[in-house]
mmCIF file of C-alpha atoms in Angstrom:
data_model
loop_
_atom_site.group_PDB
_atom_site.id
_atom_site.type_symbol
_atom_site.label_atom_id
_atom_site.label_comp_id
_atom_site.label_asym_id
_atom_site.label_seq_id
_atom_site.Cartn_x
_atom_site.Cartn_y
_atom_site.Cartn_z
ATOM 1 C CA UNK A 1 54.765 252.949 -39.882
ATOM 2 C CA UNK A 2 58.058 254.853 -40.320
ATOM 3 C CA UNK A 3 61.086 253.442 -38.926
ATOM 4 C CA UNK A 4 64.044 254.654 -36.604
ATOM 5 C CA UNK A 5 65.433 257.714 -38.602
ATOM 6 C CA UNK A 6 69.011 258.947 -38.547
ATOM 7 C CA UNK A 7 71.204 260.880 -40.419
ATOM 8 C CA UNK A 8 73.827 261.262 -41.731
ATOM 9 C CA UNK A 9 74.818 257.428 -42.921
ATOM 10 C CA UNK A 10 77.979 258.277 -43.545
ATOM 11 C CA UNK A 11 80.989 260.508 -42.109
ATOM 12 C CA UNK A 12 84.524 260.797 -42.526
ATOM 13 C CA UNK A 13 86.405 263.250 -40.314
ATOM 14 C CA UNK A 14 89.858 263.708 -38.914
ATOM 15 C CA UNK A 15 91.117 263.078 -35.547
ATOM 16 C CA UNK A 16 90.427 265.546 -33.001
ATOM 17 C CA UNK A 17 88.029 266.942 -34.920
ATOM 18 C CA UNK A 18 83.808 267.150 -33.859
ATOM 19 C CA UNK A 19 80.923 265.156 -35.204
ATOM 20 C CA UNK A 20 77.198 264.896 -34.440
ATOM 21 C CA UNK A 21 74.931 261.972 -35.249
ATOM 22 C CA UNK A 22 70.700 262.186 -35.260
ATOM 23 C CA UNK A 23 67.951 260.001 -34.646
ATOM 24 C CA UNK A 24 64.370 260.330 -34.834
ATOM 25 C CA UNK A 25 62.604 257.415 -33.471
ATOM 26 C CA UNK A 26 59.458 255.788 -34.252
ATOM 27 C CA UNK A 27 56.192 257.797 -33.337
ATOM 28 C CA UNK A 28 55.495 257.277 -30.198
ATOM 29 C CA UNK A 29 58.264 255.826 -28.719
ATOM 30 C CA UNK A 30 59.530 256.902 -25.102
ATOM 31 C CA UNK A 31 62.476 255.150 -25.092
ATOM 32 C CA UNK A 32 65.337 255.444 -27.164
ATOM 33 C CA UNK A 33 69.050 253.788 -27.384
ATOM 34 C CA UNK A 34 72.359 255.000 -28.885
ATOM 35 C CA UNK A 35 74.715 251.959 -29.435
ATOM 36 C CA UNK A 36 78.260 251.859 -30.582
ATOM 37 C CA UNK A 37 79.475 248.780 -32.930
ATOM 38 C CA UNK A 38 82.796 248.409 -34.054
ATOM 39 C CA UNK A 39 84.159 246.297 -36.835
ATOM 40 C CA UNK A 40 83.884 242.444 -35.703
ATOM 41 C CA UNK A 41 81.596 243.275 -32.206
ATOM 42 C CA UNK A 42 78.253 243.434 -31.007
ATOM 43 C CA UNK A 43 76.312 246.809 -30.219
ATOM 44 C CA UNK A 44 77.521 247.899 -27.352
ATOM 45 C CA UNK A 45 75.132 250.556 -25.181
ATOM 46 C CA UNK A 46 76.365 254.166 -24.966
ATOM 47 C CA UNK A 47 73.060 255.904 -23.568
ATOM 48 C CA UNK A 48 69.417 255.001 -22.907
ATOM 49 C CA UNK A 49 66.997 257.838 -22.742
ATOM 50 C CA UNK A 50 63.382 257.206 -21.173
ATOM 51 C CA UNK A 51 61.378 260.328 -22.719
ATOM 52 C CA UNK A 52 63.921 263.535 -21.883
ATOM 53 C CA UNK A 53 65.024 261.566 -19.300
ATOM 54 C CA UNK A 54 68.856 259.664 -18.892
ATOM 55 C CA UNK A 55 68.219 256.125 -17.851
ATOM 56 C CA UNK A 56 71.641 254.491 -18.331
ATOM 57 C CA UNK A 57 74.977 256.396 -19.639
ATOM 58 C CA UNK A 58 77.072 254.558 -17.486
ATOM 59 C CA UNK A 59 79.432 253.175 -21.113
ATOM 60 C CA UNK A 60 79.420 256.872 -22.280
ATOM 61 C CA UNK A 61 83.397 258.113 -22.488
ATOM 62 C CA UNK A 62 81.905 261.388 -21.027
ATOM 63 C CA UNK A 63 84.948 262.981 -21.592
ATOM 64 C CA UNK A 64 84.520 263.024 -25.203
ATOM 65 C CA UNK A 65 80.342 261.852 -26.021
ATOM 66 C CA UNK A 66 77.949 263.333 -24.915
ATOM 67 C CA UNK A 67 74.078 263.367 -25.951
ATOM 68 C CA UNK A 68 70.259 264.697 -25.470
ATOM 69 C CA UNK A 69 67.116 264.128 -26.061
ATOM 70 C CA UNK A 70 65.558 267.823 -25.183
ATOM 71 C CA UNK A 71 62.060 267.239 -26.277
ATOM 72 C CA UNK A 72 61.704 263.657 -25.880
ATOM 73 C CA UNK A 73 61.432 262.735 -29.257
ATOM 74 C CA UNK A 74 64.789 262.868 -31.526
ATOM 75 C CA UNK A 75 68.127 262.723 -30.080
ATOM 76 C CA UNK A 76 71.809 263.725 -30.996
ATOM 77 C CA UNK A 77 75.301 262.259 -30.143
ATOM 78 C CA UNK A 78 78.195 264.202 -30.303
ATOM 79 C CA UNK A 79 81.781 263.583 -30.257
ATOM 80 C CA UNK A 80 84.215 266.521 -29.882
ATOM 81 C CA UNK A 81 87.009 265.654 -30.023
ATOM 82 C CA UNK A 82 87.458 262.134 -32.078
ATOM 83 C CA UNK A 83 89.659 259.496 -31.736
ATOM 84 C CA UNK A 84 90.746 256.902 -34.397
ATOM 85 C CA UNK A 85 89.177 254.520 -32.026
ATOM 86 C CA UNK A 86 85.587 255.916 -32.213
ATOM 87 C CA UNK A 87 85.789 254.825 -36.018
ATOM 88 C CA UNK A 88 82.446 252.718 -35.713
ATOM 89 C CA UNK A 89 78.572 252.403 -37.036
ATOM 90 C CA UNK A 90 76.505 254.195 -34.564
ATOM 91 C CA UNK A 91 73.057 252.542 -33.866
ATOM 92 C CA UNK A 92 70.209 254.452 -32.630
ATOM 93 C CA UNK A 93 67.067 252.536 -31.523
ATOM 94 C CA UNK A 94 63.599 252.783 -29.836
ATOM 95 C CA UNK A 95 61.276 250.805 -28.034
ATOM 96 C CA UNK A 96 57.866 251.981 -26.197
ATOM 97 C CA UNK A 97 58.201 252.726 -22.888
ATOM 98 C CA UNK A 98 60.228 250.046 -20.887
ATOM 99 C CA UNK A 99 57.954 249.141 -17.391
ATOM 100 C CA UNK A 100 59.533 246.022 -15.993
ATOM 101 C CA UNK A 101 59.082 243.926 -19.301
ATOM 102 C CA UNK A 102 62.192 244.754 -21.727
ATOM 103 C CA UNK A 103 60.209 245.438 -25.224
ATOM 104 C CA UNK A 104 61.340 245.322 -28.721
ATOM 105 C CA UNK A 105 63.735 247.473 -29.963
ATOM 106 C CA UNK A 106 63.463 248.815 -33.442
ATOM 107 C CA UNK A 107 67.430 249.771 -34.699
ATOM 108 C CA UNK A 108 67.911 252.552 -37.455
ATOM 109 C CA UNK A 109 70.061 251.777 -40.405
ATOM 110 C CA UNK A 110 73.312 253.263 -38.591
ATOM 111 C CA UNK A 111 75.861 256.204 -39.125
ATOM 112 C CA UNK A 112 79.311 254.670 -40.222
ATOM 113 C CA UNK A 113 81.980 257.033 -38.771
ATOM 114 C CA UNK A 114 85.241 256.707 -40.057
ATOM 115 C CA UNK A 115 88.130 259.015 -38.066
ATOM 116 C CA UNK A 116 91.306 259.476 -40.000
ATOM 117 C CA UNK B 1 78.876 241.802 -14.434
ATOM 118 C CA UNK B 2 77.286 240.340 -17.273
ATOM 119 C CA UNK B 3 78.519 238.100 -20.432
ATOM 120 C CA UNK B 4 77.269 236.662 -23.621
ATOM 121 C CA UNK B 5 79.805 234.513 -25.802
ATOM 122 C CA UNK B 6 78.776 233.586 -29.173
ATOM 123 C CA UNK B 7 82.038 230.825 -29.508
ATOM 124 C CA UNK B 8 81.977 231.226 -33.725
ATOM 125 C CA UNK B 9 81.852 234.257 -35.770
ATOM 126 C CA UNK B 10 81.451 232.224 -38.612
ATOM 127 C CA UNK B 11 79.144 229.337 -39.159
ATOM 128 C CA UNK B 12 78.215 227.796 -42.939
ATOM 129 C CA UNK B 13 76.388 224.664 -43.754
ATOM 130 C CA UNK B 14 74.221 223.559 -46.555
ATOM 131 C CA UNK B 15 71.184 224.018 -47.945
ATOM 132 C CA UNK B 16 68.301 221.540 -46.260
ATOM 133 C CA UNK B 17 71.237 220.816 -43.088
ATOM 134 C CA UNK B 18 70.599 222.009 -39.423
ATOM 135 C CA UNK B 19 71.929 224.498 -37.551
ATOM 136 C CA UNK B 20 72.979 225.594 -34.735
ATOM 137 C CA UNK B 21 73.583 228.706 -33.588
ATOM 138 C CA UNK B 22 75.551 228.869 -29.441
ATOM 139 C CA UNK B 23 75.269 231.612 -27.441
ATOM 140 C CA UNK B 24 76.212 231.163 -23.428
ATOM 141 C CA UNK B 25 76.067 233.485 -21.241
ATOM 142 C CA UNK B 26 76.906 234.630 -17.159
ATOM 143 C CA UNK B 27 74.742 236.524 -14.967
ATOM 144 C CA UNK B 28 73.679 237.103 -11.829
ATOM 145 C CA UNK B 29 70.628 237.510 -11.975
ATOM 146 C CA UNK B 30 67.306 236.085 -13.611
ATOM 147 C CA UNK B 31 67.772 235.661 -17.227
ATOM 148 C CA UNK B 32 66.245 236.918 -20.263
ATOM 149 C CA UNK B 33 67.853 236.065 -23.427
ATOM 150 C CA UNK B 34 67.064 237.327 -27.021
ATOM 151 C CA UNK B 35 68.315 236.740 -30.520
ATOM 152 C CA UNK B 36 68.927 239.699 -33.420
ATOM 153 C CA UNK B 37 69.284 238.847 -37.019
ATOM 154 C CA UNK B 38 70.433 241.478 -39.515
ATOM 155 C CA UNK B 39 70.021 240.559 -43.222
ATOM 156 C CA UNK B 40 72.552 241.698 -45.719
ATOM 157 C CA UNK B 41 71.371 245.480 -46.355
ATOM 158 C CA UNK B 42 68.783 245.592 -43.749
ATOM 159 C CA UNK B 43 68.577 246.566 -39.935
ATOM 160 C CA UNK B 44 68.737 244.842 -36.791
ATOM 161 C CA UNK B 45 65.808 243.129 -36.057
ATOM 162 C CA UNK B 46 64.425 240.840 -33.172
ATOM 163 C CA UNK B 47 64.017 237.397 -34.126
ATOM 164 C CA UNK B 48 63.224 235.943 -30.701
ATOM 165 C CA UNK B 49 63.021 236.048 -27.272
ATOM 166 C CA UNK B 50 62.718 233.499 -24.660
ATOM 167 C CA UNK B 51 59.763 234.255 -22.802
ATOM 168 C CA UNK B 52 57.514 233.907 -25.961
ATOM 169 C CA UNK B 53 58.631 230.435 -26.165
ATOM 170 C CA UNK B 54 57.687 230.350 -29.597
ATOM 171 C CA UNK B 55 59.225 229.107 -33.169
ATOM 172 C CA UNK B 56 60.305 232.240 -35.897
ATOM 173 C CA UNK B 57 60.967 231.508 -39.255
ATOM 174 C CA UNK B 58 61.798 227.551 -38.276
ATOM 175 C CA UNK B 59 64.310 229.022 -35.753
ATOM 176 C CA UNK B 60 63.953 227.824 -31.587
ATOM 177 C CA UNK B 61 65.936 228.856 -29.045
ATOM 178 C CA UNK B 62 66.058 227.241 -25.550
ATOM 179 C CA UNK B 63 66.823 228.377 -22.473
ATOM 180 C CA UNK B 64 69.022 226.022 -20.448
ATOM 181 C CA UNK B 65 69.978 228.055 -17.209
ATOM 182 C CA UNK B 66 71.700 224.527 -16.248
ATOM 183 C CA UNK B 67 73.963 225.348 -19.137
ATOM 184 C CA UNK B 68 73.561 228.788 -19.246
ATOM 185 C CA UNK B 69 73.128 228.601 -23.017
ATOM 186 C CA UNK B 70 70.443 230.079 -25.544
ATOM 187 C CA UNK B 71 71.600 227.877 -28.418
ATOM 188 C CA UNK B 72 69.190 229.414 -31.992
ATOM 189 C CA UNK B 73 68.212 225.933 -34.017
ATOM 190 C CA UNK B 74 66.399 225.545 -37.085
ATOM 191 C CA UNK B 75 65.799 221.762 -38.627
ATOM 192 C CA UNK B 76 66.420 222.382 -42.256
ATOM 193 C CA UNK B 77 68.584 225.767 -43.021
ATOM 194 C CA UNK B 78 67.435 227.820 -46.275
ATOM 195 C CA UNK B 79 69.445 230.131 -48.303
ATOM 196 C CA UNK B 80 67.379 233.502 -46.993
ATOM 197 C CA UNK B 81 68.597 232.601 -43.428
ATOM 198 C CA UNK B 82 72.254 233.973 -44.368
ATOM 199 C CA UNK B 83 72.575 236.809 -41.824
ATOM 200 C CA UNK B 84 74.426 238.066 -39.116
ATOM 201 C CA UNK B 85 72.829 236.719 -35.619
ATOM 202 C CA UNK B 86 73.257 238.529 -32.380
ATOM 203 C CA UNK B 87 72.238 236.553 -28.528
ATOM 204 C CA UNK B 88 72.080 239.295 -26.233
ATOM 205 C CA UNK B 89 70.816 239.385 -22.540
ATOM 206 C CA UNK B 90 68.535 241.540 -20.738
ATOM 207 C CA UNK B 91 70.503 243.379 -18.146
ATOM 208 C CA UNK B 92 69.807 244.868 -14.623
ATOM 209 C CA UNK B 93 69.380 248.497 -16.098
ATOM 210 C CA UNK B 94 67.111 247.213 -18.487
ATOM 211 C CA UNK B 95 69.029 247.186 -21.514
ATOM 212 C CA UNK B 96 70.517 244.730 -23.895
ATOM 213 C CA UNK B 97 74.122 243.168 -23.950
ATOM 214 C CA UNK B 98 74.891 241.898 -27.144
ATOM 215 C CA UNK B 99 77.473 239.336 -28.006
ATOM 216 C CA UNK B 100 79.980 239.687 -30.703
ATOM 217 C CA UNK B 101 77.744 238.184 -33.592
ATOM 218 C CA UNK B 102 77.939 234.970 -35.604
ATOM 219 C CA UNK B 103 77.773 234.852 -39.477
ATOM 220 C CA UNK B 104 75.853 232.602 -40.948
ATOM 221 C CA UNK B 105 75.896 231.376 -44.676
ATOM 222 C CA UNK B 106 73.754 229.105 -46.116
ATOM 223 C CA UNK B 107 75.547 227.334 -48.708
ATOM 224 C CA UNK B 108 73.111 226.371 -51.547
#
């Protein structure tokens, strides 16, 4: 079984400028997460997505992120414009469909953003 | 509002020596409490939760709601178990709150 996809792994842009992150999740999956980590923290949840769906974007900086899941599959997180504080690894993970019982989630490898 | 503290970020003992990893945390609510590992060069993983009640790679975790602590343990620590570890509660939304992580070496 393939795991969480998501590209690229690596970006390094300048303040103010935009950025996009993506994330295919396993087969499957109806739920899908976009965390934010920052050097020396935990994952800290920016969006949950139920199929097409916005379950939780209540730690989204909407003024800046913003993200969709259009076909209920893969998913994309934008930034326009950056801050040097949104240099972080971005984490996108997916579970099956969350009823009640809070199921696994299954993490990508991560998109280090660096903002200069 | 919900918290997990995970007191040390870094943690090393010895080869064959237990360990303990803490993890408290404060909520209103009914607790459900899990541990992440990630593995030098690999992705964050589940290692356990609490309602399976059972015992992953030598590693237990109890929950104490007197306490409010989710302490990982393992009797006799091996080299492979260097990783990060993550506790992280189940919140209201249905989500997980993670703490801030706790490094782990092994010595050998």
């Amino acid at each position: 079984e393939a795991g969480v996809a998501q590209s690229p792994r690596y970006k390094i842009i300048e303040k103010r400028q935009s950025v996009a992150f993506w994330c295919n999740p396993i087969s499957g999956h109806a739920t899908l997460y976009w965390y934010q980590q920052i050097l020396g923290q935990g994952p800290k949840l920016l969006i949950q997505f139920q199929n097409n769906g916005v379950v939780d974007d209540s730690q989204l900086p909407k003024d800046r992120f913003s993200a969709e899941r259009l076909k209920g599959v893969d998913s994309t997180l934008k930034i326009q414009p950056a801050k040097l504080e949104d240099s972080a690894v971005y984490l996108c993970a997916s579970s099956q469909i969350q009823q009640g019982r809070l199921n696994e989630q299954f993490f990508g490898p991560g998109t280090r953003l660096t903002v200069l | 509002a919900q918290r997990v503290t995970q007191p040390e970020k870094l943690l090393s003992v010895f080869k064959g020596a237990p360990v303990e990893l803490k993890c408290n945390y404060s909520y209103s609510g009914s607790p459900e409490l899990f541990w992440y590992v990630q593995y030098s060069r690999q992705r964050l993983q589940l290692l356990l939760r609490h309602i399976s009640r059972e015992s992953i790679k030598g590693f237990t975790a109890d929950l104490n709601k007197g306490e409010t602590s989710f302490h990982l343990k393992k009797p006799f620590a091996q080299e492979e178990d260097s990783a990060m570890y993550y506790c992280a509660l189940k919140t209201g939304a249905n989500n997980l709150f993670f703490g801030t992580g706790t490094r782990l070496t092994v010595i050998p």
